Coordinates of C-alpha atoms in Angstrom, one line a residue:
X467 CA 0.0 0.0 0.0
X468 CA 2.6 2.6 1.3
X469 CA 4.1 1.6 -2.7
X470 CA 1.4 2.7 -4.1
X471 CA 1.3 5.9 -2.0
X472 CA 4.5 6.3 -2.9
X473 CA 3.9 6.2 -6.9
X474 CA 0.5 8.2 -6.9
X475 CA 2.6 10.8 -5.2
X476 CA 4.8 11.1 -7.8
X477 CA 2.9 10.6 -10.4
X478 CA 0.8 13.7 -8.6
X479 CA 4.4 15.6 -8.7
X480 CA 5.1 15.1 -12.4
X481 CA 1.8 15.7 -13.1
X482 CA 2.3 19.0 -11.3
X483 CA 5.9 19.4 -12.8
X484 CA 4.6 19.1 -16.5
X485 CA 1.5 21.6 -15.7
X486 CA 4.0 24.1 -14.7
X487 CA 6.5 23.4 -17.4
X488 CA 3.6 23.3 -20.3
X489 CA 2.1 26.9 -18.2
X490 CA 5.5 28.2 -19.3
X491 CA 6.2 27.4 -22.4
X492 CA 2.8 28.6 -23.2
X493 CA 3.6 31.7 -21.5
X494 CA 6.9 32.5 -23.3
X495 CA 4.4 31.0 -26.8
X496 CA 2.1 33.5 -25.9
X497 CA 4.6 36.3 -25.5
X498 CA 6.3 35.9 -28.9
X499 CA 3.0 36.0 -30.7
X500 CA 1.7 38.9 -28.6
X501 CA 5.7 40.5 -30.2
X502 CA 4.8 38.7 -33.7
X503 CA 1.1 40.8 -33.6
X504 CA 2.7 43.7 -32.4
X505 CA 5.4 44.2 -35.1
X506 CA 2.8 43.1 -37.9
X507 CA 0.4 46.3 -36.6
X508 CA 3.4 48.6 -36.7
X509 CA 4.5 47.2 -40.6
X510 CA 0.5 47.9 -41.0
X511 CA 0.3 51.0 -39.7
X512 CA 3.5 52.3 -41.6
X513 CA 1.8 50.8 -45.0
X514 CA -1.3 52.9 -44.0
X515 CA 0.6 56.1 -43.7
X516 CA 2.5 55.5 -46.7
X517 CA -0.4 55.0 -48.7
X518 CA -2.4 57.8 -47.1
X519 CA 0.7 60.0 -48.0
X520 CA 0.6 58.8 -51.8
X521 CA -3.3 59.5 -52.0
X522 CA -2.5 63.0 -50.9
X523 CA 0.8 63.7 -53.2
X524 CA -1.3 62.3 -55.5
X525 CA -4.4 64.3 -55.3
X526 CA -2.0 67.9 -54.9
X527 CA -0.3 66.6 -58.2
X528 CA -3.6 66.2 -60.0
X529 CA -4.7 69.9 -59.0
X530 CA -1.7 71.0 -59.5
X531 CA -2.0 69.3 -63.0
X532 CA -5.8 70.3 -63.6
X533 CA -4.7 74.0 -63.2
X534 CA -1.8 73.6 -65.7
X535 CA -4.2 72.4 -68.0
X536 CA -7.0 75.0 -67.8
X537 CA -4.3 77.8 -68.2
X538 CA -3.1 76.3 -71.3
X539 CA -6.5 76.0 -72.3
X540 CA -7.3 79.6 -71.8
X541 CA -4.6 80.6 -73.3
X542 CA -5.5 78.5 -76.0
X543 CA -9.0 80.0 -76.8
X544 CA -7.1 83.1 -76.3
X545 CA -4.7 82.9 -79.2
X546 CA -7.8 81.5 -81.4
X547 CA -9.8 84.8 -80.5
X548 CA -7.0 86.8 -81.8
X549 CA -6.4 85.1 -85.0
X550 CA -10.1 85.4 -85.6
X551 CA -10.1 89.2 -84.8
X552 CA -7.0 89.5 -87.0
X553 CA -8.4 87.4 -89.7
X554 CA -10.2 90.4 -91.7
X555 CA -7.1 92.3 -91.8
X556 CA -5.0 89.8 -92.8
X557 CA -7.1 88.6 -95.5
X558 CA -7.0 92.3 -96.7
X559 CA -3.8 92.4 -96.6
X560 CA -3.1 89.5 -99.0
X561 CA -5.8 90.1 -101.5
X562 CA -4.6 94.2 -101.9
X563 CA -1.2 92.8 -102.5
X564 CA -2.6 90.1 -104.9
X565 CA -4.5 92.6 -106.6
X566 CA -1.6 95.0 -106.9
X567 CA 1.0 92.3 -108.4
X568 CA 2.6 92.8 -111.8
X569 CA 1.7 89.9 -113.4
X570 CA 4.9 87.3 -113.8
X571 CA 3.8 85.9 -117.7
X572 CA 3.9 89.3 -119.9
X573 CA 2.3 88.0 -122.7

Protein backbone atom coordinates (compact mmCIF):
# COMPACT_ATOMS: atom_id res chain seq x y z
CA UNK A 1 0.00 0.00 0.00
CA UNK A 2 2.58 2.61 1.28
CA UNK A 3 4.10 1.57 -2.68
CA UNK A 4 1.38 2.70 -4.12
CA UNK A 5 1.31 5.95 -2.02
CA UNK A 6 4.49 6.28 -2.91
CA UNK A 7 3.93 6.22 -6.88
CA UNK A 8 0.51 8.23 -6.88
CA UNK A 9 2.55 10.76 -5.17
CA UNK A 10 4.82 11.11 -7.81
CA UNK A 11 2.93 10.60 -10.44
CA UNK A 12 0.80 13.66 -8.58
CA UNK A 13 4.45 15.56 -8.73
CA UNK A 14 5.12 15.09 -12.40
CA UNK A 15 1.81 15.67 -13.15
CA UNK A 16 2.26 19.00 -11.27
CA UNK A 17 5.86 19.39 -12.84
CA UNK A 18 4.59 19.08 -16.53
CA UNK A 19 1.47 21.61 -15.72
CA UNK A 20 4.04 24.12 -14.67
CA UNK A 21 6.47 23.39 -17.41
CA UNK A 22 3.58 23.33 -20.25
CA UNK A 23 2.11 26.89 -18.20
CA UNK A 24 5.54 28.22 -19.27
CA UNK A 25 6.23 27.39 -22.42
CA UNK A 26 2.79 28.57 -23.18
CA UNK A 27 3.60 31.68 -21.55
CA UNK A 28 6.91 32.49 -23.34
CA UNK A 29 4.43 30.98 -26.79
CA UNK A 30 2.10 33.49 -25.95
CA UNK A 31 4.61 36.27 -25.54
CA UNK A 32 6.26 35.86 -28.86
CA UNK A 33 2.95 35.99 -30.67
CA UNK A 34 1.70 38.92 -28.59
CA UNK A 35 5.67 40.52 -30.20
CA UNK A 36 4.78 38.68 -33.73
CA UNK A 37 1.08 40.78 -33.58
CA UNK A 38 2.71 43.72 -32.41
CA UNK A 39 5.36 44.20 -35.10
CA UNK A 40 2.77 43.06 -37.87
CA UNK A 41 0.40 46.26 -36.60
CA UNK A 42 3.39 48.62 -36.67
CA UNK A 43 4.52 47.20 -40.59
CA UNK A 44 0.47 47.91 -41.03
CA UNK A 45 0.32 51.05 -39.72
CA UNK A 46 3.52 52.34 -41.62
CA UNK A 47 1.81 50.81 -44.97
CA UNK A 48 -1.29 52.92 -44.04
CA UNK A 49 0.60 56.07 -43.67
CA UNK A 50 2.47 55.49 -46.70
CA UNK A 51 -0.43 55.03 -48.66
CA UNK A 52 -2.43 57.84 -47.13
CA UNK A 53 0.66 60.01 -48.02
CA UNK A 54 0.55 58.84 -51.80
CA UNK A 55 -3.27 59.50 -51.98
CA UNK A 56 -2.50 63.01 -50.85
CA UNK A 57 0.79 63.72 -53.16
CA UNK A 58 -1.26 62.26 -55.51
CA UNK A 59 -4.38 64.32 -55.32
CA UNK A 60 -2.01 67.88 -54.92
CA UNK A 61 -0.29 66.55 -58.23
CA UNK A 62 -3.58 66.17 -60.00
CA UNK A 63 -4.74 69.86 -58.96
CA UNK A 64 -1.74 71.05 -59.50
CA UNK A 65 -1.98 69.32 -63.03
CA UNK A 66 -5.75 70.33 -63.61
CA UNK A 67 -4.72 74.02 -63.22
CA UNK A 68 -1.82 73.56 -65.67
CA UNK A 69 -4.24 72.43 -68.05
CA UNK A 70 -6.99 75.02 -67.79
CA UNK A 71 -4.26 77.78 -68.17
CA UNK A 72 -3.06 76.32 -71.28
CA UNK A 73 -6.50 76.01 -72.33
CA UNK A 74 -7.32 79.60 -71.80
CA UNK A 75 -4.55 80.63 -73.27
CA UNK A 76 -5.46 78.47 -75.97
CA UNK A 77 -8.97 79.99 -76.82
CA UNK A 78 -7.15 83.14 -76.26
CA UNK A 79 -4.73 82.88 -79.22
CA UNK A 80 -7.85 81.45 -81.45
CA UNK A 81 -9.81 84.76 -80.50
CA UNK A 82 -7.00 86.83 -81.76
CA UNK A 83 -6.37 85.11 -85.00
CA UNK A 84 -10.14 85.36 -85.56
CA UNK A 85 -10.13 89.21 -84.84
CA UNK A 86 -7.01 89.54 -86.97
CA UNK A 87 -8.41 87.38 -89.71
CA UNK A 88 -10.19 90.36 -91.67
CA UNK A 89 -7.09 92.35 -91.78
CA UNK A 90 -4.96 89.79 -92.81
CA UNK A 91 -7.06 88.61 -95.47
CA UNK A 92 -7.03 92.29 -96.73
CA UNK A 93 -3.76 92.35 -96.64
CA UNK A 94 -3.13 89.49 -98.96
CA UNK A 95 -5.78 90.07 -101.48
CA UNK A 96 -4.62 94.19 -101.89
CA UNK A 97 -1.19 92.75 -102.45
CA UNK A 98 -2.64 90.09 -104.94
CA UNK A 99 -4.46 92.64 -106.57
CA UNK A 100 -1.63 95.02 -106.89
CA UNK A 101 1.01 92.34 -108.43
CA UNK A 102 2.56 92.81 -111.76
CA UNK A 103 1.68 89.86 -113.36
CA UNK A 104 4.90 87.32 -113.80
CA UNK A 105 3.78 85.85 -117.73
CA UNK A 106 3.91 89.34 -119.87
CA UNK A 107 2.27 87.96 -122.66
Amino acid sequence: MIIVLHISIALNLLALGLIFWFRKDQKMSNDLHEAEINHTHQGMNAMMNDFNNYQVETDRKITHLEKQLEIKSKEGDRKIMRLTSELPKIIRNVVGHIEFAKPLDKK
